[in-house]
Tab-separated table of C-alpha atoms and ligand atoms in Angstrom:
chain	number	residue	atom	x	y	z
A	1	UNK	CA	-98.003	30.870	20.893
A	2	UNK	CA	-97.232	34.198	20.646
A	3	UNK	CA	-93.385	36.146	19.781
A	4	UNK	CA	-93.471	37.581	23.351
A	5	UNK	CA	-94.516	34.075	24.362
A	6	UNK	CA	-91.925	32.646	22.487
A	7	UNK	CA	-88.862	34.759	23.816
A	8	UNK	CA	-90.097	33.831	27.458
A	9	UNK	CA	-90.243	30.326	26.657
A	10	UNK	CA	-86.150	30.746	25.323
A	11	UNK	CA	-85.688	32.720	28.769
A	12	UNK	CA	-86.357	30.038	30.932
A	13	UNK	CA	-85.622	27.150	28.494
A	14	UNK	CA	-82.353	24.615	29.748
A	15	UNK	CA	-80.252	24.886	27.990
A	16	UNK	CA	-75.356	24.531	27.539
A	17	UNK	CA	-73.766	26.694	25.200
A	18	UNK	CA	-70.563	25.347	23.830
A	19	UNK	CA	-68.574	28.261	21.702
A	20	UNK	CA	-67.924	31.042	23.856
A	21	UNK	CA	-63.751	33.032	24.376
A	22	UNK	CA	-63.231	33.904	28.188
A	23	UNK	CA	-61.880	36.567	27.361
A	24	UNK	CA	-65.252	37.544	24.857
A	25	UNK	CA	-67.264	37.636	27.207
A	26	UNK	CA	-65.419	40.877	29.427
A	27	UNK	CA	-68.121	43.550	30.439
A	28	UNK	CA	-66.306	46.928	29.639
A	29	UNK	CA	-66.726	48.418	33.495
A	30	UNK	CA	-64.220	44.588	34.003
A	31	UNK	CA	-61.751	46.205	31.726
A	32	UNK	CA	-61.808	49.642	33.022
A	33	UNK	CA	-61.952	48.289	36.843
A	34	UNK	CA	-59.055	45.399	35.925
A	35	UNK	CA	-57.565	48.430	33.968
A	36	UNK	CA	-56.839	50.720	37.192
A	37	UNK	CA	-56.682	47.530	39.431
A	38	UNK	CA	-53.385	47.006	36.912
A	39	UNK	CA	-52.310	50.430	37.088
A	40	UNK	CA	-52.606	50.461	33.190
A	41	UNK	CA	-53.512	53.484	30.491
A	42	UNK	CA	-56.083	52.823	27.694
A	43	UNK	CA	-57.094	54.735	25.203
A	44	UNK	CA	-61.131	54.858	26.385
A	45	UNK	CA	-61.819	56.835	29.585
A	46	UNK	CA	-65.650	55.206	30.226
A	47	UNK	CA	-67.310	52.498	29.582
A	48	UNK	CA	-69.481	53.863	26.816
A	49	UNK	CA	-66.592	55.375	25.282
A	50	UNK	CA	-65.469	51.637	24.983
A	51	UNK	CA	-68.388	50.638	23.984
A	52	UNK	CA	-68.733	53.070	20.928
A	53	UNK	CA	-65.199	51.397	19.818
A	54	UNK	CA	-67.257	47.855	19.392
A	55	UNK	CA	-67.262	48.365	15.574
A	56	UNK	CA	-66.034	45.990	13.424
A	57	UNK	CA	-65.391	45.165	9.637
A	58	UNK	CA	-64.340	41.526	10.063
A	59	UNK	CA	-62.198	39.560	12.373
A	60	UNK	CA	-59.341	40.538	12.251
A	61	UNK	CA	-60.169	44.393	13.103
A	62	UNK	CA	-62.274	42.334	16.147
A	63	UNK	CA	-59.460	40.199	17.383
A	64	UNK	CA	-56.880	44.093	17.700
A	65	UNK	CA	-59.903	45.379	19.915
A	66	UNK	CA	-59.537	41.699	21.594
A	67	UNK	CA	-56.283	41.695	22.171
A	68	UNK	CA	-55.927	45.369	23.427
A	69	UNK	CA	-58.806	43.781	25.789
A	70	UNK	CA	-57.253	40.946	26.853
A	71	UNK	CA	-54.133	43.148	28.959
A	72	UNK	CA	-56.055	44.507	31.486
A	73	UNK	CA	-55.567	40.048	32.341
A	74	UNK	CA	-53.199	39.239	35.124
A	75	UNK	CA	-53.347	38.659	38.231
A	76	UNK	CA	-54.997	35.014	39.374
A	77	UNK	CA	-57.789	37.251	40.972
A	78	UNK	CA	-58.730	38.748	37.022
A	79	UNK	CA	-58.658	35.561	35.519
A	80	UNK	CA	-61.301	34.819	38.816
A	81	UNK	CA	-63.671	37.707	38.265
A	82	UNK	CA	-63.674	37.199	34.619
A	83	UNK	CA	-64.702	34.117	34.357
A	84	UNK	CA	-67.443	34.194	38.168
A	85	UNK	CA	-68.629	37.151	35.280
A	86	UNK	CA	-69.882	35.137	33.012
A	87	UNK	CA	-71.354	32.571	34.802
A	88	UNK	CA	-73.062	34.589	36.662
A	89	UNK	CA	-74.362	36.379	33.820
A	90	UNK	CA	-74.957	32.673	31.528
A	91	UNK	CA	-76.984	31.438	34.114
A	92	UNK	CA	-79.284	34.268	34.477
A	93	UNK	CA	-80.400	33.167	30.403
A	94	UNK	CA	-80.919	29.916	31.849
A	95	UNK	CA	-77.161	27.470	31.181
A	96	UNK	CA	-77.107	24.986	32.836
A	97	UNK	CA	-73.670	23.481	32.020
A	98	UNK	CA	-70.645	25.984	29.464
A	99	UNK	CA	-67.793	24.733	27.784
A	100	UNK	CA	-65.463	27.849	27.559
A	101	UNK	CA	-62.521	28.647	25.586
A	102	UNK	CA	-59.708	30.460	26.376
A	103	UNK	CA	-56.713	30.767	24.861
A	104	UNK	CA	-53.875	31.249	27.497
A	105	UNK	CA	-51.351	32.582	24.522
A	106	UNK	CA	-52.795	35.766	25.198
A	107	UNK	CA	-51.225	35.152	28.650
A	108	UNK	CA	-48.152	33.324	28.547
A	109	UNK	CA	-46.644	35.528	25.063
A	110	UNK	CA	-45.882	38.681	27.443
A	111	UNK	CA	-44.594	36.502	30.292
A	112	UNK	CA	-47.852	36.012	32.808
A	113	UNK	CA	-47.503	32.559	33.708
A	114	UNK	CA	-50.447	29.474	32.740
A	115	UNK	CA	-51.020	28.926	36.150
A	116	UNK	CA	-52.184	32.067	36.936
A	117	UNK	CA	-54.684	31.824	33.896
A	118	UNK	CA	-56.189	28.254	34.843
A	119	UNK	CA	-56.229	28.905	38.572
A	120	UNK	CA	-57.776	32.075	38.810
A	121	UNK	CA	-60.132	30.323	35.927
A	122	UNK	CA	-60.655	27.402	37.823
A	123	UNK	CA	-61.434	28.549	41.151
A	124	UNK	CA	-64.325	30.514	39.470
A	125	UNK	CA	-65.993	27.195	37.732
A	126	UNK	CA	-65.336	25.208	41.622
A	127	UNK	CA	-66.901	28.687	43.215
A	128	UNK	CA	-69.926	29.127	40.482
A	129	UNK	CA	-70.788	24.564	40.467
A	130	UNK	CA	-72.106	25.774	44.226
A	131	UNK	CA	-73.331	28.312	43.064
A	132	UNK	CA	-75.089	30.407	40.790
A	133	UNK	CA	-75.670	26.651	40.113
A	134	UNK	CA	-74.137	26.170	36.468
A	135	UNK	CA	-71.185	23.729	35.312
A	136	UNK	CA	-68.112	24.728	33.249
A	137	UNK	CA	-65.493	23.168	31.890
A	138	UNK	CA	-62.323	24.562	29.811
A	139	UNK	CA	-61.297	24.433	25.865
A	140	UNK	CA	-57.764	25.748	25.359
A	141	UNK	CA	-57.200	27.097	22.102
A	142	UNK	CA	-53.829	27.418	19.896
A	143	UNK	CA	-54.162	30.856	18.331
A	144	UNK	CA	-53.763	29.774	14.415
A	145	UNK	CA	-51.493	32.835	13.489
A	146	UNK	CA	-48.304	31.377	15.840
A	147	UNK	CA	-46.660	28.519	14.238
A	148	UNK	CA	-47.610	24.733	15.734
A	149	UNK	CA	-44.811	24.856	16.775
A	150	UNK	CA	-46.142	27.277	20.080
A	151	UNK	CA	-48.750	25.181	19.552
A	152	UNK	CA	-46.982	21.741	20.442
A	153	UNK	CA	-45.863	24.850	23.761
A	154	UNK	CA	-48.906	24.925	24.571
A	155	UNK	CA	-49.650	22.100	24.120
A	156	UNK	CA	-46.718	20.793	26.732
A	157	UNK	CA	-47.924	23.428	29.486
A	158	UNK	CA	-51.169	22.437	29.440
A	159	UNK	CA	-50.772	18.676	30.476
A	160	UNK	CA	-51.020	19.689	34.620
A	161	UNK	CA	-54.075	20.023	33.829
A	162	UNK	CA	-54.753	17.726	31.126
A	163	UNK	CA	-57.738	15.448	33.279
A	164	UNK	CA	-59.786	18.843	33.291
A	165	UNK	CA	-59.166	19.908	29.381
A	166	UNK	CA	-62.548	18.780	28.300
A	167	UNK	CA	-60.726	20.179	24.390
A	168	UNK	CA	-57.624	21.508	22.535
A	169	UNK	CA	-59.289	23.750	19.569
A	170	UNK	CA	-57.646	26.164	17.023
A	171	UNK	CA	-58.974	30.214	16.803
A	172	UNK	CA	-58.108	33.154	15.884
A	173	UNK	CA	-57.651	34.541	12.413
A	174	UNK	CA	-59.083	31.975	10.271
A	175	UNK	CA	-58.223	33.362	6.278
A	176	UNK	CA	-54.301	32.116	5.401
A	177	UNK	CA	-54.132	29.755	8.732
A	178	UNK	CA	-56.359	26.467	6.854
A	179	UNK	CA	-56.343	23.230	9.794
A	180	UNK	CA	-54.009	21.852	8.133
A	181	UNK	CA	-50.896	24.190	9.592
A	182	UNK	CA	-52.020	21.953	12.470
A	183	UNK	CA	-51.689	19.350	11.213
A	184	UNK	CA	-49.045	17.783	13.076
A	185	UNK	CA	-50.424	19.354	16.502
A	186	UNK	CA	-53.780	17.593	16.573
A	187	UNK	CA	-52.627	14.105	16.039
A	188	UNK	CA	-50.028	14.286	18.863
A	189	UNK	CA	-53.404	16.393	20.442
A	190	UNK	CA	-56.273	13.446	19.710
A	191	UNK	CA	-53.083	9.752	20.406
A	192	UNK	CA	-52.254	12.163	24.476
A	193	UNK	CA	-56.860	11.613	24.743
A	194	UNK	CA	-57.564	15.262	24.252
A	195	UNK	CA	-60.692	16.226	22.035
A	196	UNK	CA	-60.467	18.400	19.909
A	197	UNK	CA	-62.381	21.414	18.621
A	198	UNK	CA	-61.761	22.867	15.554
A	199	UNK	CA	-62.712	26.564	14.170
A	200	UNK	CA	-63.008	27.216	10.597
A	201	UNK	CA	-65.932	28.215	8.089
A	202	UNK	CA	-66.236	31.370	9.987
A	203	UNK	CA	-64.772	33.500	6.960
A	204	UNK	CA	-62.546	30.743	5.257
A	205	UNK	CA	-63.496	28.311	3.146
A	206	UNK	CA	-65.841	25.936	2.590
A	207	UNK	CA	-62.834	23.550	2.725
A	208	UNK	CA	-60.876	24.749	5.954
A	209	UNK	CA	-64.329	22.711	7.181
A	210	UNK	CA	-63.471	19.983	5.144
A	211	UNK	CA	-60.063	20.060	7.097
A	212	UNK	CA	-60.775	20.196	10.578
A	213	UNK	CA	-63.365	16.675	9.742
A	214	UNK	CA	-59.812	15.071	8.025
A	215	UNK	CA	-58.373	15.979	11.390
A	216	UNK	CA	-60.895	14.777	13.403
A	217	UNK	CA	-62.839	17.067	14.888
A	218	UNK	CA	-64.982	15.946	17.976
A	219	UNK	CA	-67.077	19.452	16.875
A	220	UNK	CA	-66.938	22.556	14.081
A	221	UNK	CA	-66.719	25.830	15.844
A	222	UNK	CA	-68.697	28.479	13.294
A	223	UNK	CA	-68.271	26.102	10.213
A	224	UNK	CA	-71.165	28.090	8.463
A	225	UNK	CA	-68.799	27.951	5.103
A	226	UNK	CA	-70.056	23.998	4.807
A	227	UNK	CA	-73.012	25.816	2.543
A	228	UNK	CA	-70.908	25.552	-0.483
A	229	UNK	CA	-70.564	22.412	-0.372
A	230	UNK	CA	-73.562	20.070	-0.663
A	231	UNK	CA	-71.512	17.253	-0.587
A	232	UNK	CA	-69.267	18.481	2.556
A	233	UNK	CA	-73.219	19.084	4.485
A	234	UNK	CA	-74.098	15.520	3.740
A	235	UNK	CA	-71.739	14.271	4.945
A	236	UNK	CA	-71.656	16.383	8.051
A	237	UNK	CA	-75.177	15.100	8.667
A	238	UNK	CA	-74.040	11.972	8.568
A	239	UNK	CA	-72.327	11.996	11.115
A	240	UNK	CA	-73.500	14.414	12.960
A	241	UNK	CA	-70.560	16.489	14.079
A	242	UNK	CA	-72.109	19.326	15.693
A	243	UNK	CA	-71.488	23.010	14.248
A	244	UNK	CA	-71.142	25.424	16.940
A	245	UNK	CA	-72.806	28.346	15.843
A	246	UNK	CA	-72.760	32.341	16.227
A	247	UNK	CA	-75.545	34.501	14.948
A	248	UNK	CA	-75.098	37.549	16.172
A	249	UNK	CA	-71.026	36.724	16.126
A	250	UNK	CA	-71.330	36.827	12.032
A	251	UNK	CA	-73.030	39.463	11.699
A	252	UNK	CA	-71.111	42.341	13.849
A	253	UNK	CA	-67.949	40.781	12.098
A	254	UNK	CA	-70.099	41.291	8.790
A	255	UNK	CA	-69.606	37.328	8.291
A	256	UNK	CA	-73.422	37.639	6.507
A	257	UNK	CA	-75.380	40.937	5.505
A	258	UNK	CA	-78.444	40.135	7.095
A	259	UNK	CA	-79.464	37.663	10.314
A	260	UNK	CA	-81.728	35.234	7.497
A	261	UNK	CA	-78.114	34.581	5.275
A	262	UNK	CA	-77.424	32.948	8.054
A	263	UNK	CA	-76.990	29.381	7.548
A	264	UNK	CA	-79.073	27.887	10.286
A	265	UNK	CA	-82.468	26.912	9.530
A	266	UNK	CA	-80.391	25.487	5.437
A	267	UNK	CA	-78.416	23.116	8.407
A	268	UNK	CA	-81.633	22.189	10.511
A	269	UNK	CA	-83.271	20.727	6.840
A	270	UNK	CA	-80.119	19.049	5.895
A	271	UNK	CA	-79.883	16.970	9.234
A	272	UNK	CA	-76.776	18.834	10.711
A	273	UNK	CA	-76.808	19.479	14.169
A	274	UNK	CA	-75.930	22.534	14.630
A	275	UNK	CA	-76.244	24.917	18.580
A	276	UNK	CA	-76.375	28.618	18.925
A	277	UNK	CA	-73.425	30.267	20.805
A	278	UNK	CA	-72.206	33.657	21.343
A	279	UNK	CA	-68.019	33.885	21.069
A	280	UNK	CA	-67.820	36.653	22.604
A	281	UNK	CA	-70.516	38.137	24.245
A	282	UNK	CA	-69.146	41.797	25.473
A	283	UNK	CA	-68.154	42.768	21.964
A	284	UNK	CA	-70.402	41.717	20.070
A	285	UNK	CA	-73.341	42.702	22.499
A	286	UNK	CA	-74.967	40.034	22.920
A	287	UNK	CA	-75.669	36.753	25.343
A	288	UNK	CA	-77.034	33.457	24.463
A	289	UNK	CA	-80.513	34.281	24.821
A	290	UNK	CA	-79.909	37.658	22.269
A	291	UNK	CA	-78.598	34.892	20.185
A	292	UNK	CA	-81.292	32.469	20.230
A	293	UNK	CA	-84.352	35.538	19.943
A	294	UNK	CA	-82.930	36.967	16.870
A	295	UNK	CA	-82.542	33.635	14.981
A	296	UNK	CA	-86.984	32.404	15.598
A	297	UNK	CA	-87.681	36.590	15.006
A	298	UNK	CA	-85.056	36.054	11.375
A	299	UNK	CA	-86.073	32.379	10.806
A	300	UNK	CA	-89.741	32.138	12.677
A	301	UNK	CA	-88.858	29.877	14.302
A	302	UNK	CA	-91.191	27.690	16.744
A	303	UNK	CA	-91.339	25.609	19.957
A	304	UNK	CA	-90.482	22.672	18.402
A	305	UNK	CA	-87.227	23.460	17.142
A	306	UNK	CA	-86.232	25.888	20.165
A	307	UNK	CA	-86.791	22.864	22.381
A	308	UNK	CA	-83.982	21.245	19.364
A	309	UNK	CA	-81.728	23.361	19.296
A	310	UNK	CA	-81.188	23.623	23.331
A	311	UNK	CA	-80.959	19.682	22.803
A	312	UNK	CA	-78.367	20.129	20.355
A	313	UNK	CA	-77.241	21.605	23.325
A	314	UNK	CA	-75.863	18.908	25.032
A	315	UNK	CA	-76.206	16.421	22.972
A	316	UNK	CA	-73.253	18.189	21.044
A	317	UNK	CA	-71.384	18.800	25.055
A	318	UNK	CA	-69.316	17.049	26.710
A	319	UNK	CA	-70.647	15.869	29.198
A	320	UNK	CA	-71.274	12.189	31.157
A	321	UNK	CA	-74.537	9.861	29.747
A	322	UNK	CA	-75.972	10.334	33.270
A	323	UNK	CA	-75.547	14.539	33.224
A	324	UNK	CA	-76.662	14.740	29.983
A	325	UNK	CA	-79.836	12.143	29.738
A	326	UNK	CA	-79.768	14.263	33.694
A	327	UNK	CA	-80.726	17.997	31.485
A	328	UNK	CA	-82.484	16.296	28.858
A	329	UNK	CA	-85.249	15.637	31.480
A	330	UNK	CA	-84.401	19.465	32.672
A	331	UNK	CA	-85.500	20.639	28.776
A	332	UNK	CA	-88.758	17.385	28.647
A	333	UNK	CA	-90.013	18.799	32.217
A	334	UNK	CA	-89.935	22.485	31.384
A	335	UNK	CA	-91.361	22.493	27.688
A	336	UNK	CA	-93.919	19.864	29.428
A	337	UNK	CA	-94.671	23.364	32.190
A	338	UNK	CA	-94.951	25.308	29.625
A	339	UNK	CA	-97.381	24.902	26.844
B	401	HPA	N1	-63.217	33.952	15.546
B	401	HPA	C1	-61.187	32.974	15.976
B	401	HPA	N2	-61.200	33.553	17.099
B	401	HPA	C2	-61.621	33.899	17.551
B	401	HPA	C3	-62.748	33.887	18.243
B	401	HPA	C4	-63.720	34.427	17.010
B	401	HPA	O1	-65.234	34.145	16.349
B	401	HPA	N3	-63.429	35.191	18.677
B	401	HPA	C5	-62.000	34.577	19.682
B	401	HPA	N4	-61.107	34.436	18.990
B	402	ZN	ZN1	-65.233	31.610	18.496
């Protein structure tokens, strides 16, 4: 296959997205529309002006803009519009299943009711399951720069929706806030039957990834820095704990100097179950297929390797076995038809 054929193959490849923050999918046009709807002033008047602000020196500089973007989300309909826009865009990339992050503290700590946020998102998930035909589930993030007590408060607020939450996660500024800061919180989440996912090893060291494993994380979000600890990589490979890599995010946040420095290929070679994801696609100007193509180019990924990465996205997903096999079968049919 030529590189053009491989990119076309990526476009049609059935896939799941497992690491995407709903708040980070807000496109500049929607941010400006919602600011107008909610009678707010933003420092930018046009989408182009806003796009010009999308230059980051590290995770914190991005989060500062990300939280400004969160301020325009106020009413239930705003959350519906946000989620629906992402789901339509993702379906165009042949994402058939998406497990999506939302950090309610971004809103509840400004006095917005948790129900307003969750109901809007859930309604979009229901409508998107019918049209455009994508299944979605919600992962709730506790922000790591807040105290553990605030995470416990969040957990109580989320209990009415407990049966609809795919996992509880940990996000926000990483360095100085290791996973072990939330040891009691994640123990309680697991006691209550929640799956656990933890952002670790994006900017933080390999020891943070090890802590996340020790806390029983079902998946590690990012996990890049595990590459600095060969014994840890072996453990992750043996346990088949999935890593949700976000290559374009890493580049935009200067976690890596070039795409070639992303540990994707090294991790694949050592048998780690890696997946490719977009993280905050609007701010990082890359949806999931852009991420696949950037990796295809940087690592000369073959058709078989691309199929393996798409398979990983479903084997790492929190799906019933029936659904998992159904999606894997769709990859097989697609691959057989695209010689
Ligand atoms: N890292 C941590 N927290 C986040 C991110 C990220 O890349 N995006 C949104 N919240
Ligand atoms: Zn993330």
